[in-house]
Coordinates of C-alpha atoms in Angstrom, one line a residue:
Chain L
M165 CA 74.8 65.9 59.5
S166 CA 72.6 64.5 56.8
R167 CA 69.5 62.5 57.8
V168 CA 68.5 59.4 56.0
A169 CA 64.9 59.9 54.7
T170 CA 62.5 57.1 55.8
P171 CA 59.6 56.1 53.6
P172 CA 56.2 57.1 54.8
Q173 CA 54.1 54.7 56.9
K174 CA 51.8 52.3 54.9
W175 CA 48.7 54.0 56.2
L176 CA 49.9 57.4 55.2
R177 CA 50.8 56.1 51.7
R178 CA 47.2 54.8 51.4
V179 CA 45.8 58.1 52.6
I180 CA 47.9 60.0 50.0
L181 CA 46.9 57.5 47.2
W182 CA 43.2 57.8 48.0
G183 CA 43.4 61.6 48.3
V184 CA 45.0 61.8 44.8
T185 CA 42.5 59.4 43.4
L186 CA 39.6 61.3 44.8
I187 CA 40.9 64.6 43.4
F188 CA 40.9 63.0 40.0
L189 CA 37.7 61.0 40.4
I190 CA 35.3 63.5 42.1
P191 CA 35.2 66.0 39.1
L192 CA 34.7 63.0 36.7
F193 CA 31.8 61.7 38.9
A194 CA 30.4 65.2 39.1
M195 CA 30.5 65.5 35.3
T196 CA 28.9 62.2 34.8
E197 CA 26.1 63.1 37.3
F198 CA 25.6 66.4 35.4
T199 CA 25.3 64.7 32.0
L200 CA 22.7 62.3 33.5
R201 CA 20.4 65.1 34.7
S202 CA 17.2 65.4 32.8
P203 CA 15.8 68.9 32.0
G204 CA 12.5 67.9 33.4
G205 CA 14.0 66.7 36.7
G206 CA 15.5 63.3 37.7
Y207 CA 18.1 61.3 35.7
S208 CA 18.1 59.8 32.2
F209 CA 20.4 58.9 29.3
E210 CA 18.8 61.5 27.1
H211 CA 22.0 63.6 26.6
W212 CA 24.1 60.5 26.0
L213 CA 21.7 59.3 23.3
A214 CA 21.8 62.8 21.7
L215 CA 25.5 62.2 21.2
G216 CA 24.8 60.2 18.1
E217 CA 23.3 63.3 16.4
I218 CA 26.5 65.4 16.7
G219 CA 27.6 64.4 13.2
D220 CA 24.2 65.2 11.5
S221 CA 22.5 67.9 13.6
R222 CA 22.9 71.5 12.6
Q223 CA 22.8 72.4 16.3
Y224 CA 26.0 70.6 16.9
R225 CA 27.8 71.3 13.6
V226 CA 30.3 73.8 15.3
L227 CA 31.4 71.0 17.7
A228 CA 31.7 68.5 14.9
N229 CA 33.7 70.9 12.8
G230 CA 35.9 71.8 15.8
L231 CA 36.5 68.1 16.6
S232 CA 37.4 67.3 13.0
N233 CA 39.7 70.4 12.8
S234 CA 41.4 69.4 15.9
A235 CA 41.9 65.8 14.7
V236 CA 43.5 67.2 11.5
L237 CA 45.6 69.6 13.5
S238 CA 46.8 66.7 15.8
G239 CA 47.8 64.8 12.8
L240 CA 49.7 67.7 11.2
T241 CA 51.4 68.6 14.5
L242 CA 52.4 65.0 14.9
V243 CA 54.0 65.0 11.5
L244 CA 55.9 68.1 12.5
V245 CA 57.0 66.6 15.7
L246 CA 58.0 63.2 14.4
G247 CA 59.2 64.3 11.0
V248 CA 61.1 67.5 11.9
F249 CA 61.5 68.0 15.7
A250 CA 62.6 64.4 16.6
P251 CA 65.2 64.1 13.9
T252 CA 66.6 67.5 14.8
I253 CA 66.7 66.8 18.5
I254 CA 68.5 63.5 17.8
W255 CA 70.9 65.1 15.3
V256 CA 71.8 67.9 17.7
H257 CA 72.4 65.3 20.5
L258 CA 74.6 63.2 18.3
R259 CA 76.5 65.7 16.2
F260 CA 76.3 69.2 17.9
P261 CA 76.0 68.5 21.7
K262 CA 77.4 71.9 22.4
F263 CA 74.1 73.4 21.0
E264 CA 72.0 71.2 23.3
R265 CA 72.0 73.9 26.0
I266 CA 70.7 76.5 23.6
L267 CA 68.0 74.1 22.3
D268 CA 67.1 73.3 25.9
L269 CA 66.6 77.0 26.6
L270 CA 64.7 77.7 23.4
T271 CA 62.3 74.9 24.1
V272 CA 61.4 76.3 27.5
L273 CA 60.3 79.6 26.0
P274 CA 56.7 78.4 25.0
I275 CA 56.2 77.6 28.6
A276 CA 57.8 80.7 30.0
I277 CA 55.9 83.0 27.7
P278 CA 52.1 83.0 28.3
A279 CA 50.0 81.7 25.4
I280 CA 48.3 85.1 25.2
A281 CA 51.6 86.8 24.7
L282 CA 52.5 84.2 22.1
V283 CA 49.4 85.0 20.1
V284 CA 50.5 88.6 19.9
G285 CA 53.6 87.3 18.1
F286 CA 51.6 84.7 16.1
A287 CA 49.0 87.2 14.8
P288 CA 51.2 89.2 12.3
I289 CA 52.8 85.9 11.1
Y290 CA 49.4 84.5 10.4
R291 CA 48.4 87.6 8.6
L292 CA 51.3 87.0 6.2
L293 CA 50.6 83.3 6.1
G294 CA 47.0 84.0 5.2
K295 CA 48.1 85.6 2.0
S296 CA 49.9 82.5 0.7
L297 CA 48.3 79.6 2.6
G298 CA 44.8 81.0 3.2
S299 CA 43.2 81.2 6.7
G300 CA 42.2 77.5 7.1
E301 CA 42.3 76.0 10.5
W302 CA 45.0 73.6 9.5
T303 CA 47.6 76.4 9.4
L304 CA 47.4 76.4 13.3
F305 CA 49.6 73.4 13.3
L306 CA 52.6 75.6 13.0
A307 CA 51.7 77.5 16.2
Y308 CA 50.8 74.2 17.9
G309 CA 54.3 72.9 16.9
V310 CA 55.7 75.7 19.1
L311 CA 53.3 75.0 21.9
V312 CA 54.1 71.3 22.1
L313 CA 57.9 71.7 21.7
P314 CA 58.8 71.9 25.5
F315 CA 57.0 68.7 26.2
T316 CA 58.0 66.6 23.2
Y317 CA 61.6 67.8 23.5
R318 CA 61.9 66.5 27.0
A319 CA 60.1 63.2 26.3
I320 CA 62.5 62.5 23.5
M321 CA 65.6 63.8 25.2
A322 CA 65.0 61.7 28.4
D323 CA 64.9 58.6 26.2
L324 CA 68.0 59.7 24.2
Q325 CA 70.0 60.2 27.3
G326 CA 68.8 57.0 28.9
M327 CA 69.7 54.9 25.9
D328 CA 73.2 56.4 25.5
A329 CA 72.4 57.3 21.9
R330 CA 75.9 58.6 21.1
V331 CA 77.7 55.3 21.9
L332 CA 75.0 53.2 20.2
S333 CA 75.1 55.3 17.0
E334 CA 79.0 55.0 17.0
A335 CA 78.7 51.3 17.5
A336 CA 76.3 51.0 14.6
R337 CA 78.5 53.2 12.4
S338 CA 81.6 51.1 13.2
L339 CA 79.6 48.1 12.1
G340 CA 79.0 49.7 8.7
A341 CA 75.7 51.4 9.1
T342 CA 74.8 54.6 7.2
W343 CA 73.3 57.4 9.1
F344 CA 69.9 56.5 7.7
A345 CA 70.4 52.9 9.1
V346 CA 71.5 54.3 12.4
F347 CA 68.2 56.3 12.6
T348 CA 65.8 53.7 11.4
R349 CA 67.3 50.5 12.9
V350 CA 68.9 51.7 16.1
L351 CA 67.7 55.1 17.3
I352 CA 64.0 55.2 16.4
P353 CA 63.2 51.6 17.7
G354 CA 65.2 52.5 20.9
L355 CA 63.3 55.7 21.3
R356 CA 59.8 54.3 20.7
R357 CA 58.7 55.0 24.3
G358 CA 59.8 58.6 24.2
L359 CA 58.3 59.1 20.7
L360 CA 55.0 57.5 21.9
S361 CA 54.9 59.8 24.9
A362 CA 55.7 62.8 22.7
S363 CA 52.9 61.8 20.3
L364 CA 50.4 61.4 23.1
L365 CA 51.4 64.7 24.7
T366 CA 51.0 66.4 21.2
I367 CA 47.5 65.0 20.8
A368 CA 46.6 65.9 24.3
I369 CA 47.8 69.5 23.9
V370 CA 46.3 70.0 20.5
M371 CA 42.9 68.6 21.5
G372 CA 42.9 70.8 24.6
E373 CA 44.3 74.0 23.2
F374 CA 41.9 77.0 23.5
T375 CA 43.7 80.3 23.8
V376 CA 45.6 80.5 20.5
S377 CA 42.7 79.1 18.4
S378 CA 40.2 81.4 20.1
L379 CA 42.3 84.5 19.7
L380 CA 43.2 83.8 16.1
S381 CA 39.5 83.1 15.5
R382 CA 39.8 79.5 14.4
T383 CA 37.3 76.8 15.2
T384 CA 38.7 73.9 17.1
F385 CA 37.5 71.3 19.6
Q386 CA 37.8 73.6 22.6
T387 CA 36.3 76.7 20.9
G388 CA 33.4 74.5 19.6
L389 CA 32.9 73.2 23.1
L390 CA 32.7 76.7 24.5
Q391 CA 30.1 77.7 21.9
I392 CA 28.0 74.6 22.5
S393 CA 28.2 75.1 26.2
Q394 CA 26.3 78.4 25.8
T395 CA 23.3 76.6 24.3
N396 CA 23.7 73.0 25.6
P397 CA 26.0 72.7 28.6
F398 CA 25.0 69.0 29.0
I399 CA 26.6 68.0 25.6
A400 CA 29.6 70.2 26.2
V401 CA 30.3 68.5 29.6
L402 CA 29.6 65.1 28.1
V403 CA 32.1 65.5 25.3
S404 CA 34.6 66.9 27.7
L405 CA 34.2 63.8 29.9
L406 CA 34.6 61.5 27.0
S407 CA 37.7 63.3 25.8
L408 CA 39.2 63.1 29.3
I409 CA 38.4 59.4 29.6
I410 CA 39.9 58.7 26.2
M411 CA 43.1 60.6 27.1
F412 CA 43.4 58.6 30.4
V413 CA 43.0 55.3 28.6
L414 CA 45.6 56.3 26.0
L415 CA 48.0 57.4 28.8
A416 CA 47.4 54.2 30.7
T417 CA 48.0 52.2 27.5
V418 CA 51.3 54.0 26.8
S419 CA 52.4 53.5 30.4
G420 CA 51.5 49.8 30.3
A421 CA 53.3 49.3 27.0
G422 CA 56.4 51.0 28.4
S423 CA 56.3 48.7 31.4
R424 CA 55.9 45.6 29.3
I425 CA 58.9 46.6 27.1
R426 CA 61.0 47.1 30.3
N427 CA 59.8 43.9 31.9
S428 CA 60.3 41.8 28.8
K429 CA 64.0 42.8 28.7
V430 CA 64.8 42.3 32.4
R431 CA 64.8 38.9 33.8
T432 CA 66.9 37.4 36.6
P433 CA 69.4 35.0 35.2
S434 CA 69.0 31.3 36.4
A435 CA 71.7 29.6 38.4
K436 CA 72.8 27.8 35.3
E437 CA 73.1 31.2 33.4
K438 CA 75.0 32.7 36.3
S439 CA 77.7 30.1 35.8
Y440 CA 78.4 31.5 32.4
V441 CA 78.9 34.9 33.7
A442 CA 82.4 36.0 32.9
Chain B
M225 CA 78.9 23.3 25.7
S226 CA 82.3 24.4 26.6
H227 CA 82.5 27.4 29.0
S228 CA 86.3 27.7 29.0
F229 CA 88.1 30.5 27.4
A230 CA 90.0 28.2 24.9
V231 CA 89.1 29.2 21.4
P232 CA 86.8 26.5 20.0
S233 CA 87.4 24.7 16.8
P234 CA 86.4 25.1 14.0
T235 CA 86.9 28.9 14.2
P236 CA 85.8 31.5 11.7
T237 CA 88.2 32.0 8.9
P238 CA 91.0 34.3 10.2
A239 CA 91.0 37.8 8.8
A240 CA 93.6 38.5 6.1
P241 CA 96.9 39.7 7.5
S242 CA 96.6 43.5 8.1
G243 CA 98.6 46.3 9.6
I244 CA 97.6 49.7 10.7
A245 CA 99.4 52.9 11.3
L246 CA 99.0 56.5 12.4
L247 CA 101.5 58.7 10.5
Q248 CA 102.1 62.2 12.0
V249 CA 98.6 62.4 13.3
R250 CA 97.6 65.6 14.9
K251 CA 94.3 66.4 16.5
D252 CA 93.1 69.8 17.6
Y253 CA 90.0 70.8 19.5
G254 CA 89.9 74.5 18.9
Q255 CA 93.0 75.8 20.4
A256 CA 93.9 72.7 22.3
T257 CA 96.1 70.0 20.7
V258 CA 95.1 66.6 21.9
L259 CA 97.5 64.6 19.7
H260 CA 100.9 65.9 18.8
S261 CA 102.1 64.4 15.5
V262 CA 101.6 60.8 16.7
D263 CA 103.4 58.0 14.8
L264 CA 102.3 54.4 15.6
S265 CA 102.7 51.4 13.4
L266 CA 101.3 48.0 14.1
K267 CA 102.5 44.8 12.5
P268 CA 99.8 42.5 11.0
G269 CA 98.3 40.4 13.8
E270 CA 99.8 42.4 16.5
L271 CA 98.0 43.4 19.8
V272 CA 99.1 46.9 20.9
C273 CA 97.9 48.6 24.0
L274 CA 97.6 52.4 24.2
L275 CA 98.4 53.0 27.8
G276 CA 98.3 56.3 29.7
P277 CA 96.5 58.4 32.3
S278 CA 93.1 60.0 31.7
G279 CA 93.3 62.8 29.2
C280 CA 96.6 61.6 27.6
G281 CA 95.0 61.2 24.2
K282 CA 94.8 57.4 23.9
T283 CA 91.0 57.3 23.2
T284 CA 91.3 60.1 20.8
A285 CA 94.0 58.3 18.9
L286 CA 91.8 55.2 18.8
R287 CA 88.8 57.3 17.6
C288 CA 91.0 58.8 14.9
L289 CA 91.9 55.3 13.8
A290 CA 88.3 54.3 13.8
G291 CA 87.2 57.4 11.9
L292 CA 85.0 58.6 14.7
E293 CA 87.1 61.7 14.8
D294 CA 88.7 63.5 11.8
V295 CA 92.4 64.1 12.1
T296 CA 93.6 67.7 11.9
S297 CA 96.7 66.6 9.9
G298 CA 98.6 63.3 9.2
S299 CA 97.3 60.0 7.9
V300 CA 95.6 56.9 9.1
L301 CA 96.6 53.7 7.2
I302 CA 94.8 50.3 7.3
D303 CA 96.3 47.6 5.2
G304 CA 98.5 50.2 3.6
Q305 CA 95.5 52.2 2.4
D306 CA 95.1 55.8 3.5
V307 CA 91.7 55.9 5.1
S308 CA 91.9 59.4 6.6
G309 CA 89.1 60.7 4.5
I310 CA 86.9 57.5 4.7
P311 CA 84.0 57.5 7.1
V312 CA 83.9 55.0 9.9
N313 CA 81.2 52.8 8.3
K314 CA 83.4 52.2 5.3
R315 CA 86.7 51.5 7.2
D316 CA 85.9 47.8 7.8
I317 CA 86.9 47.8 11.5
G318 CA 85.5 46.2 14.5
M319 CA 85.1 48.2 17.7
V320 CA 84.2 47.5 21.3
F321 CA 83.4 50.4 23.6
Q322 CA 83.9 51.1 27.2
A323 CA 80.2 51.6 27.8
Y324 CA 77.9 48.7 27.1
S325 CA 76.9 49.3 23.5
L326 CA 74.5 46.5 22.7
F327 CA 71.4 47.7 21.0
P328 CA 68.8 47.3 23.7
H329 CA 65.8 46.5 21.5
M330 CA 67.6 43.7 19.8
T331 CA 68.4 40.1 20.9
V332 CA 71.9 38.8 21.0
Q333 CA 71.4 37.2 17.6
K334 CA 70.2 40.5 16.0
N335 CA 73.0 42.5 17.7
V336 CA 75.7 40.1 16.4
E337 CA 74.4 40.0 12.9
F338 CA 73.9 43.8 12.6
G339 CA 77.2 44.3 10.8
L340 CA 76.4 41.4 8.4
R341 CA 73.0 42.9 7.6
M342 CA 74.7 46.2 6.8
R343 CA 76.8 44.3 4.3
K344 CA 73.7 42.6 2.8
I345 CA 75.0 39.1 3.7
S346 CA 72.4 36.4 3.1
A347 CA 70.4 35.0 6.0
S348 CA 71.9 31.6 5.9
V349 CA 75.5 32.9 6.0
R350 CA 74.5 35.3 8.7
R351 CA 73.1 32.5 10.9
Q352 CA 76.2 30.4 10.5
R353 CA 78.6 33.3 11.2
V354 CA 76.7 34.5 14.2
A355 CA 76.7 31.0 15.6
E356 CA 80.5 30.8 15.1
S357 CA 81.1 34.2 16.7
L358 CA 79.0 33.4 19.7
E359 CA 80.8 30.1 20.1
L360 CA 84.0 31.9 19.9
V361 CA 83.2 34.1 22.9
G362 CA 81.6 31.2 24.8
L363 CA 78.0 32.4 24.5
S364 CA 76.3 29.8 22.3
G365 CA 72.7 29.5 23.2
F366 CA 72.3 33.1 24.3
D367 CA 70.9 34.1 20.9
D368 CA 67.4 35.1 22.1
R369 CA 68.5 37.1 25.2
F370 CA 68.3 40.9 25.3
A371 CA 71.2 43.0 26.7
A372 CA 69.3 43.6 29.9
Q373 CA 69.3 39.9 30.5
L374 CA 73.1 39.6 30.4
S375 CA 75.8 40.4 32.9
G376 CA 78.4 43.1 32.1
G377 CA 81.0 40.5 31.1
Q378 CA 78.5 38.7 28.8
Q379 CA 77.5 42.0 27.2
Q380 CA 81.1 42.9 26.4
R381 CA 81.6 39.3 25.0
V382 CA 78.6 39.8 22.8
A383 CA 80.0 43.2 21.7
L384 CA 83.3 41.4 20.9
A385 CA 81.4 38.7 18.9
R386 CA 79.6 41.6 17.1
A387 CA 82.8 43.3 16.3
L388 CA 84.5 40.2 15.0
V389 CA 81.7 38.7 13.0
T390 CA 82.3 40.9 10.0
R391 CA 86.0 39.8 10.0
P392 CA 87.3 43.3 10.1
R393 CA 90.7 44.5 9.1
A394 CA 91.4 45.8 12.5
L395 CA 89.9 45.4 16.0
L396 CA 89.7 48.5 18.2
L397 CA 88.9 48.1 21.9
D398 CA 88.3 51.3 24.0
E399 CA 88.7 50.3 27.6
P400 CA 86.3 47.4 27.2
L401 CA 86.9 46.0 30.6
S402 CA 86.9 49.1 32.8
A403 CA 83.3 48.7 33.8
L404 CA 83.8 45.1 35.0
D405 CA 84.8 43.8 38.3
A406 CA 88.4 42.7 38.9
K407 CA 87.9 38.9 38.5
V408 CA 85.8 39.2 35.4
R409 CA 88.4 41.7 33.9
V410 CA 91.3 39.2 34.2
R411 CA 89.3 36.3 32.7
L412 CA 87.9 38.4 29.8
R413 CA 91.3 39.9 29.0
E414 CA 92.8 36.5 28.7
Q415 CA 89.9 35.5 26.4
I416 CA 90.3 38.6 24.2
R417 CA 94.1 37.8 24.0
A418 CA 93.3 34.2 23.0
I419 CA 90.7 35.1 20.4
V420 CA 92.7 37.9 18.6
T421 CA 95.9 35.8 18.6
D422 CA 94.0 32.8 17.1
L423 CA 92.3 35.0 14.5
G424 CA 95.5 36.9 13.7
I425 CA 93.7 40.2 13.8
T426 CA 95.5 43.5 14.3
T427 CA 94.2 44.9 17.5
V428 CA 94.5 48.2 19.3
F429 CA 93.5 48.1 23.0
V430 CA 93.1 51.3 25.0
T431 CA 93.6 51.0 28.7
H432 CA 94.7 53.0 31.7
D433 CA 95.4 49.9 33.6
Q434 CA 99.1 49.1 33.4
E435 CA 98.8 45.5 34.6
E436 CA 96.2 44.9 31.8
A437 CA 98.4 46.4 29.2
L438 CA 101.6 44.6 30.3
A439 CA 99.7 41.2 30.5
I440 CA 98.1 41.1 27.1
S441 CA 100.1 43.2 24.7
D442 CA 102.7 42.3 22.1
R443 CA 103.7 46.0 22.5
V444 CA 102.7 48.9 24.5
A445 CA 102.5 52.5 23.6
V446 CA 102.7 54.6 26.7
M447 CA 101.1 58.0 26.0
N448 CA 101.4 61.3 27.8
Q449 CA 99.9 64.7 27.0
G450 CA 99.1 63.7 23.3
R451 CA 102.5 62.1 22.6
I452 CA 103.8 58.5 22.6
E453 CA 106.6 58.5 25.3
Q454 CA 107.7 54.9 24.5
F455 CA 106.5 52.2 22.2
D456 CA 108.0 48.8 23.0
T457 CA 107.4 45.3 24.4
P458 CA 106.0 45.1 27.9
Q459 CA 109.3 43.8 29.2
E460 CA 111.3 46.7 27.7
I461 CA 108.7 49.2 28.9
Y462 CA 109.1 47.9 32.5
R463 CA 112.7 47.3 32.5
H464 CA 114.1 50.1 30.5
P465 CA 111.7 53.0 30.7
V466 CA 113.1 55.8 28.5
S467 CA 111.5 58.7 30.3
A468 CA 110.8 59.8 33.8
F469 CA 107.0 59.6 33.0
V470 CA 107.2 56.0 31.8
A471 CA 109.2 55.0 34.8
D472 CA 106.8 56.7 37.1
F473 CA 103.6 55.6 35.4
V474 CA 104.4 51.9 34.7
G475 CA 105.2 50.0 37.8
I476 CA 106.6 51.3 41.0
S477 CA 109.7 53.5 41.0
N478 CA 111.8 55.1 43.7
K479 CA 112.9 58.6 43.0
L480 CA 116.5 59.1 44.0
P481 CA 118.6 62.2 43.5
G482 CA 121.5 61.8 41.1
L483 CA 124.1 63.6 39.2
I484 CA 124.9 63.0 35.5
E485 CA 128.3 61.6 35.4
D486 CA 128.9 61.1 31.7
D487 CA 126.8 60.6 28.6
Q488 CA 125.8 57.1 29.8
H489 CA 125.9 57.2 33.6
V490 CA 124.3 58.8 36.5
L491 CA 125.9 59.0 40.0
V492 CA 123.4 57.9 42.6
H493 CA 124.8 58.2 46.1
G494 CA 128.3 57.4 45.0
Q495 CA 127.2 54.6 42.7
S496 CA 127.6 54.9 38.9
I497 CA 124.4 53.6 37.3
P498 CA 123.8 53.2 33.5
V499 CA 121.1 55.4 32.0
A500 CA 118.5 54.0 29.7
K501 CA 118.0 57.2 27.7
M502 CA 119.8 60.4 28.5
G503 CA 117.4 62.8 26.8
N504 CA 118.4 66.5 27.3
A505 CA 120.4 65.9 30.5
K506 CA 123.9 67.3 30.5
V507 CA 127.0 66.2 32.3
G508 CA 127.0 67.5 35.9
Q509 CA 123.3 68.2 35.9
A510 CA 121.3 67.2 39.0
V511 CA 118.5 64.8 38.0
T512 CA 116.1 62.4 39.5
A513 CA 116.9 58.7 39.0
F514 CA 113.8 56.3 38.8
V515 CA 114.9 53.1 40.4
R516 CA 112.6 50.0 40.5
P517 CA 112.2 48.3 43.9
E518 CA 113.7 45.1 42.6
H519 CA 116.8 47.0 41.4
L520 CA 117.7 48.0 45.0
R521 CA 119.5 45.7 47.5
I522 CA 118.7 45.8 51.2
L523 CA 121.1 44.6 53.9
R524 CA 121.2 44.9 57.7
A525 CA 123.4 47.8 58.9
G526 CA 127.0 46.7 59.0
E527 CA 126.7 43.9 56.3
N528 CA 127.2 46.2 53.4
I529 CA 130.2 46.5 51.2
G530 CA 130.6 49.7 49.1
P531 CA 128.4 52.8 48.8
A532 CA 124.9 52.5 50.2
L533 CA 122.1 54.6 51.8
D534 CA 121.4 54.2 55.5
G535 CA 117.8 53.9 56.6
V536 CA 115.2 52.4 59.1
V537 CA 112.6 49.9 58.1
I538 CA 109.1 51.4 58.4
S539 CA 107.1 48.2 57.2
S540 CA 107.5 45.0 55.3
G541 CA 104.7 43.4 53.2
F542 CA 104.5 39.8 52.2
L543 CA 103.8 39.3 48.4
G544 CA 104.0 35.5 48.2
S545 CA 107.6 34.6 46.9
L546 CA 108.7 38.2 47.5
R547 CA 108.6 40.9 50.1
R548 CA 108.4 44.7 49.7
T549 CA 110.0 46.6 52.5
L550 CA 109.5 50.3 53.0
V551 CA 112.6 52.1 54.3
R552 CA 112.9 55.6 55.6
L553 CA 116.3 57.0 54.4
A554 CA 118.5 59.1 56.7
A555 CA 119.8 61.2 53.7
P556 CA 118.2 62.2 51.5
K557 CA 115.1 62.2 53.8
S558 CA 112.6 60.1 51.8
E559 CA 111.0 56.8 51.8
I560 CA 111.9 54.1 49.3
A561 CA 110.4 50.6 48.5
V562 CA 112.7 47.7 48.2
Q563 CA 111.7 44.3 46.8
H564 CA 113.6 41.2 48.0
E565 CA 113.3 37.5 48.7
A566 CA 110.5 36.6 51.1
S567 CA 113.0 34.6 53.2
E568 CA 114.8 37.8 54.2
E569 CA 112.6 39.3 56.9
F570 CA 112.9 42.8 58.2
L571 CA 111.0 44.3 61.1
P572 CA 109.9 47.8 61.6
G573 CA 112.7 49.8 63.3
D574 CA 115.6 47.6 61.9
R575 CA 118.5 49.6 60.8
V576 CA 119.4 48.7 57.2
V577 CA 121.5 49.9 54.2
V578 CA 120.2 50.1 50.7
S579 CA 122.4 50.0 47.6
V580 CA 121.4 50.5 43.9
L581 CA 122.1 47.6 41.5
P582 CA 123.8 48.6 38.2
V583 CA 120.6 48.2 36.0
P584 CA 119.8 51.0 33.5
V585 CA 117.5 53.5 35.0
A586 CA 115.4 56.4 33.6
V587 CA 116.3 60.0 34.6
G588 CA 114.3 63.1 34.7
A589 CA 114.7 66.7 35.7

């Protein structure tokens, strides 16, 4: 006989909530405390003030280069995700649903295969690419496209299934819309939350990626941080802390925007409105 | 603001008279044939229901008409024009789907005017036509709502307004009421009937609900396994089903054993009953006769004159002006339903006799 699950007690919910909050906050506090330590003892804002020199100082050049490379890579990977992956995922969902299972399986591979093993495959491809495209850091966006695929695919697919995209596109087509109009006026606006989530995940993964860039000898934000940490661990931890906070804020913004979109569309009908209900 | 389902006046300009047809339409999915050379022709302004069980091909036929599916062979005609090779967005049709299909990020106003925008109609004309269409479905003043702020019935009415606002050549409805509760279904189907009759728009309505089909259609096409079994008025479909499937699917039928007497009659327990359509049955062949409950006569044992079946009453249900009594027959051993006047009351255990009235019946193997 099946048992009906009862929700946990209020006190237990609070304990779990506080436990999870502490797990997130304690490392952040520890990082903050570390960045405030002064080499001569005591606490000061010395390292925080040094942050302004990152752009100019020779000492921090590798970090500045890594940051700008990762920013460019984020942009290029986003273009790949939004310009190629998203339309492909939508198109397969609408027109070739029988291939969805294959696509689903393919997109799991970058998670199933360890990054270090992926690099073994990437290396000869990048040797070939190097002959035609050069060995600039920006070429990493192709590898990053593969790495972000599992996450972006699921973010977009969840929205696609939730909005019943097939019916909506057929409704739009029956009203005279071309496929371009179906994409731009019906599907993309309907998928904005999924696309936003996919974009955020893409940025987070690219900014945090270390293995591929390190093994392919490219300078990115994470490899720059590693190098700096060997000479100035305070700045390395400080920049890591800031990047974490920025990602949390972005995540909260996206989550809040999603809730506002949902709440703006759901309202209890008034008694007068209910009288209209057919 | 009027909330009744009467069509308000003034109404949008009625669509030009149109007719639509499927000519020898066949649809295959790989090895499976879903439509077998279907022929269906609708007169201008007619409302036809495609009725049948799940998987009979009714939605596929509608989708072929709409252009959402390509036909394997055959032709689709709208206003006499062969549109078989024309994509759905150029067929000038209006369509309402089973699932709520309003664009969730758009208001009611934007949803309804979507088709007009696609046709590059000016903003002032759009506003006027949207207002007319919303008034037509009784939703004036709902322009700024989103789909999530509407009930299921309201959403389908907006979908109907959206389909009609472009003044399409044909209106196609794919089980538009199946997600709604019973009361809303009845009210909305009456509204749909009133609107399409007033606009004179040729309409195809897909449903698996026989009551819905019989209530609103000019004609009903009963489909089974990718074929149209019978295409006729609701009265003819009910009274004179031409096949065992139609007799069994539409309304209630009692299955009684019979013997083909000649090319027009079947012998059911000694009574010669006319046959609606003989089909492949041959003289002397044993068949099943499908007899409606109202085409049977029930009397207390001993009251009968002529051939009849003996039985015992199992139960009797009150249906307002009528009663339906369930009788267990002595031979053949089976149960049959008999419909009769409510004033004639039978109690469980009563011994009765049942005779068949000479009304044309369907026969099957």
